[in-house]
Coordinates of C-alpha atoms and ligand atoms in Angstrom, one line a residue:
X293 CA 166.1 83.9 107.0
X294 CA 166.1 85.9 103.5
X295 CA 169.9 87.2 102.9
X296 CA 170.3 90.6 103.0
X297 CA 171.7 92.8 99.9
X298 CA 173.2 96.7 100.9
X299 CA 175.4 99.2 99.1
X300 CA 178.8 99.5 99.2
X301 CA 179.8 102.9 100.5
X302 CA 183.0 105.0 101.3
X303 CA 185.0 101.3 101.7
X304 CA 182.5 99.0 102.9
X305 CA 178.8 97.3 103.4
X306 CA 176.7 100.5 104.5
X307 CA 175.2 100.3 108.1
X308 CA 172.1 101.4 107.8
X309 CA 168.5 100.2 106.9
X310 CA 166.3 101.1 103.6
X311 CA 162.2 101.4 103.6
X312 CA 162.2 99.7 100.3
X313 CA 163.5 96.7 98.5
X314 CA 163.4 93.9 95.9
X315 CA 163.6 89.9 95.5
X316 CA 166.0 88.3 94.3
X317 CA 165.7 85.2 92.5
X318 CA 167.5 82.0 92.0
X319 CA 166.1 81.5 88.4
X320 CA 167.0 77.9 88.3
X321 CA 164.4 77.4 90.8
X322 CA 162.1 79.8 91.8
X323 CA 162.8 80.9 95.0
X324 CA 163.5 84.1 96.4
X325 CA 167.7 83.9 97.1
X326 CA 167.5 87.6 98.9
X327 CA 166.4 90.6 99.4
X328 CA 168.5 93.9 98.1
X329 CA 168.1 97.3 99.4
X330 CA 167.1 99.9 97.3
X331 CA 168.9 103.0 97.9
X332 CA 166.5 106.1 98.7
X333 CA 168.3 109.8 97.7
X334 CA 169.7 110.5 101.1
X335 CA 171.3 107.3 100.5
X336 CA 172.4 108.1 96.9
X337 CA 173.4 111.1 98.3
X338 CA 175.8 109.9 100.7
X339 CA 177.4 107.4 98.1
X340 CA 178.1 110.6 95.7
X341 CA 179.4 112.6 99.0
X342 CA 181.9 110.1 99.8
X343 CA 183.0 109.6 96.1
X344 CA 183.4 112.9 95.9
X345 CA 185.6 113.5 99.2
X346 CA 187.6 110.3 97.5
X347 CA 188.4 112.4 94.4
X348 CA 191.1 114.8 94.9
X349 CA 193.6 112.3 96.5
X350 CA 192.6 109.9 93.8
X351 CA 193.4 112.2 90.9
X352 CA 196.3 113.4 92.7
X353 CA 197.3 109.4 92.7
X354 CA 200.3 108.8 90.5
X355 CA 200.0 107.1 87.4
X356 CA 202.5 104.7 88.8
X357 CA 200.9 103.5 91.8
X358 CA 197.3 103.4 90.0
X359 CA 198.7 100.9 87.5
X360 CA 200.1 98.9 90.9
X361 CA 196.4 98.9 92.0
X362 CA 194.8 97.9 88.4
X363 CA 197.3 95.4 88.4
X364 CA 196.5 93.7 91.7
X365 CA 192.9 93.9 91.0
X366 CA 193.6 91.8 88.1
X367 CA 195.4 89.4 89.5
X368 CA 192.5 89.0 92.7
X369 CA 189.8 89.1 90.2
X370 CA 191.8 86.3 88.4
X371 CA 192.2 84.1 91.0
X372 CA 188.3 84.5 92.0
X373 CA 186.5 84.5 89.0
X374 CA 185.0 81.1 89.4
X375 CA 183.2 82.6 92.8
X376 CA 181.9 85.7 90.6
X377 CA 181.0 83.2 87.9
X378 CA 179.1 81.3 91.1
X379 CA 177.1 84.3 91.9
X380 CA 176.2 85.1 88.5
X381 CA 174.9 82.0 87.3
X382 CA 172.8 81.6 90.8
X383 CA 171.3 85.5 90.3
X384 CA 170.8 85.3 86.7
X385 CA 170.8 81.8 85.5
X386 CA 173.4 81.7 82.7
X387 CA 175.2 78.1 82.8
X388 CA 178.5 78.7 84.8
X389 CA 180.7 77.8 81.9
X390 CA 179.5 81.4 80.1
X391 CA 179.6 82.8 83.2
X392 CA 182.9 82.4 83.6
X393 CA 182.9 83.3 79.9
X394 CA 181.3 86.8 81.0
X395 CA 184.1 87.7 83.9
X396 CA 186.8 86.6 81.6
X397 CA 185.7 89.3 78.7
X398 CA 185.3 91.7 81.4
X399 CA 188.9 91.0 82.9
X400 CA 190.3 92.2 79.5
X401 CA 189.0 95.5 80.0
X402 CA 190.6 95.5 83.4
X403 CA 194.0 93.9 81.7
X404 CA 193.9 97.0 79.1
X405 CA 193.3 99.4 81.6
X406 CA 196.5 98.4 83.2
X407 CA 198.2 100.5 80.2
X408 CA 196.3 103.9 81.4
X409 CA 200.3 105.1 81.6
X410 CA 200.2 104.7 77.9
X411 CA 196.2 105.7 77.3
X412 CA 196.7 108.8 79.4
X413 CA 199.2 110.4 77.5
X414 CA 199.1 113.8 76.0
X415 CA 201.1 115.7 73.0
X416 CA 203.5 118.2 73.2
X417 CA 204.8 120.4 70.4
X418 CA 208.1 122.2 70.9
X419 CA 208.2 125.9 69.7
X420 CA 205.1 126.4 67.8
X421 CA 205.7 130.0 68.1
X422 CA 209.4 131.7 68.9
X423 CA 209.7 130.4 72.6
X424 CA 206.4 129.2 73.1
X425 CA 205.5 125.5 73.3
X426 CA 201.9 123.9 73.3
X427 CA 200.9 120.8 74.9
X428 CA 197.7 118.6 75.5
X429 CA 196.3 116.5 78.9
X430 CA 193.8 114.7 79.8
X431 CA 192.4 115.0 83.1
X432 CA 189.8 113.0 84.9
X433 CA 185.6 113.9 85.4
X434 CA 185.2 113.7 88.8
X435 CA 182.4 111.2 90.4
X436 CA 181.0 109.2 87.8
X437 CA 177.8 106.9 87.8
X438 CA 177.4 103.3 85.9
X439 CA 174.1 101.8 85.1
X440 CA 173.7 98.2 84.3
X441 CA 171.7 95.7 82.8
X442 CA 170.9 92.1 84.3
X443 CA 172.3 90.2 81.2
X444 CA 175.8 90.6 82.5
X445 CA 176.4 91.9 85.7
X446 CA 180.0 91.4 85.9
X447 CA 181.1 92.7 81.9
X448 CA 178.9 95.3 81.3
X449 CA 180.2 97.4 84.8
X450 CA 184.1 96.3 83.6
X451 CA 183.4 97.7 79.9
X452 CA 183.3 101.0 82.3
X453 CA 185.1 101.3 86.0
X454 CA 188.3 99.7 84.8
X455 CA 188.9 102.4 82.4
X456 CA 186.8 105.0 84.8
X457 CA 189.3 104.4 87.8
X458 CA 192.4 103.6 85.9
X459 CA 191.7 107.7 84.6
X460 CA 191.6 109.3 87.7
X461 CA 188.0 109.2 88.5
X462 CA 185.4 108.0 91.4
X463 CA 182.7 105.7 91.1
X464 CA 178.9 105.2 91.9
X465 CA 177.8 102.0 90.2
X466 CA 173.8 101.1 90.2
X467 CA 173.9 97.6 89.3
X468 CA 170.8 95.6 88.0
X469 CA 168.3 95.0 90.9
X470 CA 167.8 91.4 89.3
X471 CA 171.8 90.3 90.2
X472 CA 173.5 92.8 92.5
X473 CA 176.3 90.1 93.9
X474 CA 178.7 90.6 91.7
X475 CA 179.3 93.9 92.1
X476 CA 179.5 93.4 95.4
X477 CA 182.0 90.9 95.3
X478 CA 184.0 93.2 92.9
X479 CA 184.1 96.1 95.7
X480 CA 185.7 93.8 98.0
X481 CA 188.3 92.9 95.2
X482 CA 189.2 96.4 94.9
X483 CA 189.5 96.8 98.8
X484 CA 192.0 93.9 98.7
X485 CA 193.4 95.5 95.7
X486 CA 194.5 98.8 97.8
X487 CA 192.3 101.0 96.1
X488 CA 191.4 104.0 98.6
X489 CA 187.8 104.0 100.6
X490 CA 185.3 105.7 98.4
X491 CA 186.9 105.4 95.3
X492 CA 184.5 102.8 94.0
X493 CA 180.8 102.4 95.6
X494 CA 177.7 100.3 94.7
X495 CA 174.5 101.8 95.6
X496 CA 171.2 99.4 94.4
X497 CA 167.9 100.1 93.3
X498 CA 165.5 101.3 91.0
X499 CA 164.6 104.3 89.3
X500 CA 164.4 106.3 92.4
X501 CA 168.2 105.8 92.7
X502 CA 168.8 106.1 88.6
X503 CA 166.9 109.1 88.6
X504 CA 169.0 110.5 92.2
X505 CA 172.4 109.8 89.9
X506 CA 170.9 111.6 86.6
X507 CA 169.9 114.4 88.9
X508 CA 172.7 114.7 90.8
X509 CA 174.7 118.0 90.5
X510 CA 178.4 116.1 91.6
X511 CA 177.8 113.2 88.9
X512 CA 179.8 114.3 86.0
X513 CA 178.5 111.1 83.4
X514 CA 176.8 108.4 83.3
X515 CA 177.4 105.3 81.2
X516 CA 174.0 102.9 81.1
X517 CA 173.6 100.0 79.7
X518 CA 169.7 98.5 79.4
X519 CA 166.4 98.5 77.0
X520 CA 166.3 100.9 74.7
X521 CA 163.1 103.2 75.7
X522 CA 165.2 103.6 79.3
X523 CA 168.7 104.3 77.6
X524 CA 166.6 107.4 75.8
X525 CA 165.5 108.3 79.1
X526 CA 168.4 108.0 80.5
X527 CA 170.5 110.6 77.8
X528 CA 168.0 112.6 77.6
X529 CA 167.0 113.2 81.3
X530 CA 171.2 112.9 82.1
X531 CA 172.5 115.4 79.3
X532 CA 169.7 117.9 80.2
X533 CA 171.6 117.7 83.4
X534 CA 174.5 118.8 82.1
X535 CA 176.0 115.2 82.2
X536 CA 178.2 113.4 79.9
X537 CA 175.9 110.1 78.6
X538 CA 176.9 107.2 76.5
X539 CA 173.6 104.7 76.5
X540 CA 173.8 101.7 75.2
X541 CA 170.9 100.1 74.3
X542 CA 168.5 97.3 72.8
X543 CA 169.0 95.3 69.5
X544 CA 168.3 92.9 67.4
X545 CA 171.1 91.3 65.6
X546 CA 170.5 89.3 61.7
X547 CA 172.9 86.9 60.4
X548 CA 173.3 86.9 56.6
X549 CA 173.7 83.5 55.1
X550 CA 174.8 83.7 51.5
X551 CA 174.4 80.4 49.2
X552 CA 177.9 79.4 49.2
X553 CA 178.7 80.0 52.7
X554 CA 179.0 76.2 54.8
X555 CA 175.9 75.4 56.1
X556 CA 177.2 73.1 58.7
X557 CA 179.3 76.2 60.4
X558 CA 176.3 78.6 59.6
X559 CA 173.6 76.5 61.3
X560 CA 176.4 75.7 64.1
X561 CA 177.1 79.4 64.6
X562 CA 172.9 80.3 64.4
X563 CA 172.6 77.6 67.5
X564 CA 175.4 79.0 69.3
X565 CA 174.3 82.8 68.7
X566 CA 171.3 82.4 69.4
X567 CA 170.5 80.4 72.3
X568 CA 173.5 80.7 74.0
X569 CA 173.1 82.7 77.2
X570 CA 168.7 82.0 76.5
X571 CA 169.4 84.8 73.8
X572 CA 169.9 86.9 77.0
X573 CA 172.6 88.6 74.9
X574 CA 172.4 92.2 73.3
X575 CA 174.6 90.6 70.9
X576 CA 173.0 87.3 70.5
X577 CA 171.9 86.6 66.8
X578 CA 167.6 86.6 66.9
X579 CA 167.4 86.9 63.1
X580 CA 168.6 84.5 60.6
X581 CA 168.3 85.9 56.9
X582 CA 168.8 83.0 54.8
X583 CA 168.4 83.3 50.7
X584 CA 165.7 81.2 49.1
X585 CA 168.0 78.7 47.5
X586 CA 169.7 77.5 50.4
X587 CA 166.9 78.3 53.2
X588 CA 164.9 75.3 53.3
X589 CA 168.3 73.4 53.7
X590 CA 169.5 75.8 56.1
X591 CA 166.4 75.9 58.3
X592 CA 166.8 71.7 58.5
X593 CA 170.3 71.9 59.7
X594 CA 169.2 74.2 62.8
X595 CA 166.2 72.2 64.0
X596 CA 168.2 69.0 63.7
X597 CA 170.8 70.3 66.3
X598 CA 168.7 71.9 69.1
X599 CA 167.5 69.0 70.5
X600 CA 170.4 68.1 71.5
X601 CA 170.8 71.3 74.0
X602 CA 170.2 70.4 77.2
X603 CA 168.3 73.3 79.0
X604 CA 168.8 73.0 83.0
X605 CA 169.8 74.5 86.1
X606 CA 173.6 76.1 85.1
X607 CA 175.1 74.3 87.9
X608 CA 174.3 71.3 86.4
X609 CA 176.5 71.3 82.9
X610 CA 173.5 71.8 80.8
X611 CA 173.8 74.6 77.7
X612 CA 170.9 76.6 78.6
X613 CA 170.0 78.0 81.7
X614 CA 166.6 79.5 82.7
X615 CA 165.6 83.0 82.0
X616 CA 166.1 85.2 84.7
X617 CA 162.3 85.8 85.6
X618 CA 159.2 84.5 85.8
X619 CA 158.1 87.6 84.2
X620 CA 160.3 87.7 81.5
X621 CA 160.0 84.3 80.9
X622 CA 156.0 84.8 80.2
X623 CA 157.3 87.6 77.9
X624 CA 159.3 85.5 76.0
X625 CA 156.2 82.8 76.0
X626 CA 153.8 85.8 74.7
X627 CA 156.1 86.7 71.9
X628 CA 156.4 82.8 71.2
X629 CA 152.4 82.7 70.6
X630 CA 152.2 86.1 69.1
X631 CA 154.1 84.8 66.2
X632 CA 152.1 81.8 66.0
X633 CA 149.4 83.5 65.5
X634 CA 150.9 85.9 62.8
X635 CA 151.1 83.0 60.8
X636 CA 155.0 82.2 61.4
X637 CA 155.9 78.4 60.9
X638 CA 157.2 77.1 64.6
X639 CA 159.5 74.7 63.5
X640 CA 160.6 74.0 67.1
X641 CA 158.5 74.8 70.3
X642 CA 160.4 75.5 73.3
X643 CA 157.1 76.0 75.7
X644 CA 157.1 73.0 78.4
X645 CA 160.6 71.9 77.6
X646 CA 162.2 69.1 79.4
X647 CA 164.6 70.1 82.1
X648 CA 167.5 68.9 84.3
X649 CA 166.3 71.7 87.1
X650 CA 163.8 72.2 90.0
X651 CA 160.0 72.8 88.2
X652 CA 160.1 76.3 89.9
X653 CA 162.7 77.4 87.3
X654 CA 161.9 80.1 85.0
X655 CA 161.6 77.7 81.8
X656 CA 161.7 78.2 78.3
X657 CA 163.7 76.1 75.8
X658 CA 165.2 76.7 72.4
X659 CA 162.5 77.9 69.6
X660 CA 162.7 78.2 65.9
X661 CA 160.7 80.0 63.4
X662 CA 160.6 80.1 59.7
X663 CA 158.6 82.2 57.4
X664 CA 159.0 84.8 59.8
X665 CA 157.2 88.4 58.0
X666 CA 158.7 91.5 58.7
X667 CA 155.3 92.8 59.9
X668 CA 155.3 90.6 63.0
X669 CA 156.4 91.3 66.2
X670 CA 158.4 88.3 66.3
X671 CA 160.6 90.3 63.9
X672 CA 160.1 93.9 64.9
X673 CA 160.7 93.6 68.6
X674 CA 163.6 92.6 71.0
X675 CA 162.4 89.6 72.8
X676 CA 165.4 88.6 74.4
X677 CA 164.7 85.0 74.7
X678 CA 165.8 82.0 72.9
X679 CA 163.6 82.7 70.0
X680 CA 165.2 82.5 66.6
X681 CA 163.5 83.8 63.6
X682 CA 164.3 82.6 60.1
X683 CA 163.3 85.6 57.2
X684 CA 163.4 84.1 53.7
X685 CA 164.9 86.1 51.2
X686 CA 165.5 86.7 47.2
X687 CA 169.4 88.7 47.4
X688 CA 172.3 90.4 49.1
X689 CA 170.5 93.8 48.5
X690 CA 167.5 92.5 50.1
X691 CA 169.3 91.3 53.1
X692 CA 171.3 94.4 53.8
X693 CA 168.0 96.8 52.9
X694 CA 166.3 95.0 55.6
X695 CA 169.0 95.0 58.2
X696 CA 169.6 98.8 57.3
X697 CA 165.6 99.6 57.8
X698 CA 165.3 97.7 60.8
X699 CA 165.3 100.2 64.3
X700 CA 168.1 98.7 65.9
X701 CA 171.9 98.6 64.6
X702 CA 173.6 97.2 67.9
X703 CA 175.7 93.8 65.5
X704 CA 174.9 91.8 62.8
X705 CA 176.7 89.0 61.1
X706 CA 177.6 87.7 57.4
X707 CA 178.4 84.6 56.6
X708 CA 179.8 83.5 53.3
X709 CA 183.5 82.6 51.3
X710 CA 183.0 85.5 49.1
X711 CA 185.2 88.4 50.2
X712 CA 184.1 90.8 48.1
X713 CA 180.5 90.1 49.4
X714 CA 181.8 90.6 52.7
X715 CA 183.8 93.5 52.1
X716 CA 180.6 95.0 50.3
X717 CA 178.4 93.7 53.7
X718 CA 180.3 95.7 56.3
X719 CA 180.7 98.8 55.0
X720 CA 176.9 99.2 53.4
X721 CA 175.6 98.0 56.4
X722 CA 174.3 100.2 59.5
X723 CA 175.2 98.1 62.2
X724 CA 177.9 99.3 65.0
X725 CA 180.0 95.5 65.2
X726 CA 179.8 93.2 61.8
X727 CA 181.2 89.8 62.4
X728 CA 181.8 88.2 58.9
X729 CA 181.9 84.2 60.1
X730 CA 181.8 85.2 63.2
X731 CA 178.5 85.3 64.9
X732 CA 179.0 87.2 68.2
X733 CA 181.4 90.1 67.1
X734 CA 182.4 91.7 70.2
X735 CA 185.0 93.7 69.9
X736 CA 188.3 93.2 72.4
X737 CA 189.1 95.7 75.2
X738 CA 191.4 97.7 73.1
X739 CA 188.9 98.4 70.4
X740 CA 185.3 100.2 71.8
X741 CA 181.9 98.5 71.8
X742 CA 179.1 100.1 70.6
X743 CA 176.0 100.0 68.3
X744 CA 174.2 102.1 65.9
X745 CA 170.6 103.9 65.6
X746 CA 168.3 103.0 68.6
X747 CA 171.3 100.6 70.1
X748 CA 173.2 103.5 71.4
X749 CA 172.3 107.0 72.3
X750 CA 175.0 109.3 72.8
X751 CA 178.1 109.4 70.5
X752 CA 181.1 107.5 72.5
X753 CA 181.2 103.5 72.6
X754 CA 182.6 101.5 75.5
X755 CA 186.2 100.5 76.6
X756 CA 189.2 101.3 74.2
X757 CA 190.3 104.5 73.7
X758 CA 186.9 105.7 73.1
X759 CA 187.0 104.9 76.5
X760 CA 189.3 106.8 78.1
X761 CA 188.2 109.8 76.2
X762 CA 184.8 109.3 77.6
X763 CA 186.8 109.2 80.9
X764 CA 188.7 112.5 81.1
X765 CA 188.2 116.0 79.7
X766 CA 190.9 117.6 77.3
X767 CA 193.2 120.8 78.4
X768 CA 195.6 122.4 76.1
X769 CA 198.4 124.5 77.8
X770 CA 200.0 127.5 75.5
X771 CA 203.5 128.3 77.5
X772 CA 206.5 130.3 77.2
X773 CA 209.0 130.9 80.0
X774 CA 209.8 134.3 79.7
X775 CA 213.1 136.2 78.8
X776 CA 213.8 140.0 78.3
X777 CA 213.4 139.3 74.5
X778 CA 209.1 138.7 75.2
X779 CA 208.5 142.6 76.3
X780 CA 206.6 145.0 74.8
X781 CA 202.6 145.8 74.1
X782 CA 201.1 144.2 71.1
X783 CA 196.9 144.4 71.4
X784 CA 196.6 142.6 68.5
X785 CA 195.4 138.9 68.1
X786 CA 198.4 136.1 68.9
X787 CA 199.5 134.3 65.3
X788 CA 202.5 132.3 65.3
X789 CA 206.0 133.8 64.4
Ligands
NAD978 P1 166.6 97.6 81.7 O1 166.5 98.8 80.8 O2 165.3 97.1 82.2 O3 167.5 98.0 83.0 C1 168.7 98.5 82.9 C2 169.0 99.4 84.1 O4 168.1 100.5 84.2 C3 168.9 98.6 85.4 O5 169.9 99.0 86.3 C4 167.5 99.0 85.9 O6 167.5 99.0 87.3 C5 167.4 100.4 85.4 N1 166.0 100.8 85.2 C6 165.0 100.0 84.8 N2 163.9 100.7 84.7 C7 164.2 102.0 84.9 C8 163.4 103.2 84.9 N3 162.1 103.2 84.6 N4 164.1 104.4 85.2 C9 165.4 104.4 85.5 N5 166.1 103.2 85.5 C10 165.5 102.1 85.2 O7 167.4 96.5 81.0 P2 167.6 95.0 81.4 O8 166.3 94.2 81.2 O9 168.3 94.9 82.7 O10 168.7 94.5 80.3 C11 168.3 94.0 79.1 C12 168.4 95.1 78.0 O11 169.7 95.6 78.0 C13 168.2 94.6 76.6 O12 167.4 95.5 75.9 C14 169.6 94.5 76.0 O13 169.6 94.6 74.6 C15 170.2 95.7 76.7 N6 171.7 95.5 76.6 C16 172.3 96.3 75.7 C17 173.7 96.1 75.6 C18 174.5 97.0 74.6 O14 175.7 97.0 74.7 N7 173.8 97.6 73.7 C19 174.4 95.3 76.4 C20 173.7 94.5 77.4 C21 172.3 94.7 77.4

């Protein structure tokens, strides 16, 4: 029999049955793993009731005993991240060594929320008028709702309900419907953890339980991560509610290779960046802009390493794992043939690789193109596969005009040993996270992760303190402690004396 996916409500698996829901594949092989409910409104609506009966005593929480709770999640979720690594790379295909890779980046978040003591602090100002002091806190939303992608099911929720819970508030999280285990396994962690019933809930689904969260009059924000014509939706549909949105979005990352940068680390770091993960990363590099003297050079060194990655079932120690799909993979195929057709040079072919997996698998292997125009879609789009696209090109300006005009601004990467190149590179560029010899530049959990332009739609980026702010609305207290010296009637407008 089919395994059975359901929510996580008010402190445990919810009891009761769904008319809808979805498959979910082993993408290594094919085959259906389970089936995951998908949460109709009455159902939303009972996860937002019980995060919202959770609240009060949760807010009321002291700081102290929070931290002891963030704490011992940390130290569960350390000691089990190789099972949530497990269920990742069996949902979504990513080779276990990145998925352990994945919870590991997440776990910082959970390891800086840990300070929310520190993060929560206010100011105080002592006597900013005769006997009047002034002072600043920050107080927690209420019930808040997460949206997530498939690419990373257990680091894209942790850029958010560390730092959401750590604050004060509750949670409704709406995984993707493509990998729901890991957030599963993550609301048993905090159960284990201490953390009160109803503080953190999963409800799955699809747009009938996104749009239920957007709508919802007791969801206070919603932070989404996913393609970039949703994310609009999302902001726009969620702020016209009244709701607090940050939506992070789609991208499509170039790396800059300047003549006298090392070849051998650039075409390393191109391989790396952009097959890693099947370019199922929203910071994975899909452009390579190489300058004409170096290019053909350049585009030689790449080809001669990929085929030495060994694409294969995750469990298996290969490099590459499938895509997550079927569908997507024929995506990624139809982009692959769009751009032979535009007249782009396939230097490598990754339709009908050879595997170490089952022939069900949702197969593509590593491809390179050179030559690539910035009219084709191979260029204009997201594809989110391992597709790499060489652009050829005359100068620095050229490179950092084309990066600048292209839609998306999510990261980008230069690599050179010219510091003054570099300097000039990251601040002309309009990209959210520059890496300069680094390909993936994702920032750590103390610093926030966000894009630019159609990457990110809203104005507050993930984790750090943008984070927290996100997290919890501002108060300012004016107060004085009267004495017989405050009397007297004064109409006019308070200034300081
Ligand atoms: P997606 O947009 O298809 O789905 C994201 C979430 O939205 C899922 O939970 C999904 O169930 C929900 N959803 C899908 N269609 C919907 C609809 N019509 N109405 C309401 N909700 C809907 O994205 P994906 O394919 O899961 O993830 C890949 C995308 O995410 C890529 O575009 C990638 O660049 C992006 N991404 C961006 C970042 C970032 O930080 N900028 C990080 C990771 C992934």
């Amino acid at each position: 029999m089919t395994a059975r996916i359901t929510h996580w409500i008010n402190g445990a698996e919810w009891a009761g049955s769904e008319e809808r829901s979805g498959d979910v594949y082993d993408p290594a092989t094919g085959q259906v793993s389970a089936k995951v409910d998908f949460a109709s409104r009455t159902t939303l609506d009972a996860a937002v009731a019980a995060a919202k009966a959770a609240f009060p005593a949760w807010r009321d929480t002291s700081l102290t005993k929070r931290t002891q709770i963030m704490f011992a999640f940390r130290e569960i979720l350390n000691a089990r991240k190789g099972e949530v690594a497990a269920l990742i790379t069996a949902e979504h295909g990513k080779v276990l060594s990145d998925a352990l890779g994945e919870v590991t980046r997440g776990q910082e978040v959970v390891e800086f929320a840990c300070g929310l003591g520190q993060l929560m602090k206010g100011g105080f100002s002592e006597q900013v008028s005769t006997g009047i002091d002034v002072y600043s806190i920050r107080q927690p939303l209420g019930v808040v709702g997460i949206i997530s992608p498939f690419n990373f099911p257990a680091m894209v929720p942790m850029w958010f309900f560390p730092v959401a819970i750590a604050a004060g508030n509750t949670v409704i999280i709406k995984p993707s419907e493509k990998d729901p285990s890991a957030s599963m396994l993550m609301a048993q962690m905090w159960k284990q953890a201490g953390l009160p019933d109803g503080v953190f809930n999963v409800v799955h689904g699809d747009k009938e339980a996104v749009d239920g969260l957007l709508e919802h009059p007791d969801v206070k924000s919603i932070s989404f991560v996913g393609s970039t014509p949703i994310a609009k939706y999302i902001y726009e549909t969620g702020t016209r509610h009244g709701k607090r949105v940050q939506a992070l979005a789609g991208a499509k990352n170039h790396m800059l290779v300047l003549p006298d940068a090392d070849l051998d680390l650039a075409a390393d770091q191109a391989v790396n960046a952009g097959f890693g993960s099947a370019g199922e990363r929203c910071m994975a590099i899909s452009v390579v802009l190489a300058m004409d003297t170096v290019a053909d050079a350049l585009v030689a060194k790449i080809a001669e390493r990929m085929p030495a990655l060994r694409t294969g079932d995750g469990r298996r120690g290969c490099d590459m794992g499938p895509l997550v799909t079927g569908v997507h993979r024929d995506k990624v195929a139809a982009y692959v043939e769009a751009g032979v057709k535009a007249g782009a040079t396939l230097v490598v072919d990754g339709r009908n690789p050879v595997v170490d997996g089952e022939p069900g698998g949702f197969w593509l292997g590593p491809t390179l193109f050179d030559n690539v125009r910035t009219d084709m879609t191979i260029y204009t789009d997201e594809i989110f596969g391992p597709v790499l696209s060489v652009v050829r090109i005359h100068s620095f300006e050229e490179g950092v005009d084309l990066i600048n005009r292209h839609e998306y601004g999510n990261g980008t990467a230069i690599f050179t040993n010219d510091g003054g190149a570099a300097r000039r590179f990251q601040n002309e560029v309009q990209v959210g996270m520059i890496g300069i010899n680094v390909p993936i530049p994702v920032p750590v959990a103390y610093y926030s992760f966000g894009g630019w332009k159609a990457s990110l739609f809203g104005d507050t980026h993930a984790h750090g303190v943008e984070g927290f702010h996100f997290f919890t609305r501002g108060k300012v207290v004016t107060s004085r402690w009267l004495d017989p010296s405050h009397g007297g009637i004064n109409l006019g407008f308070p200034t300081q004396s």
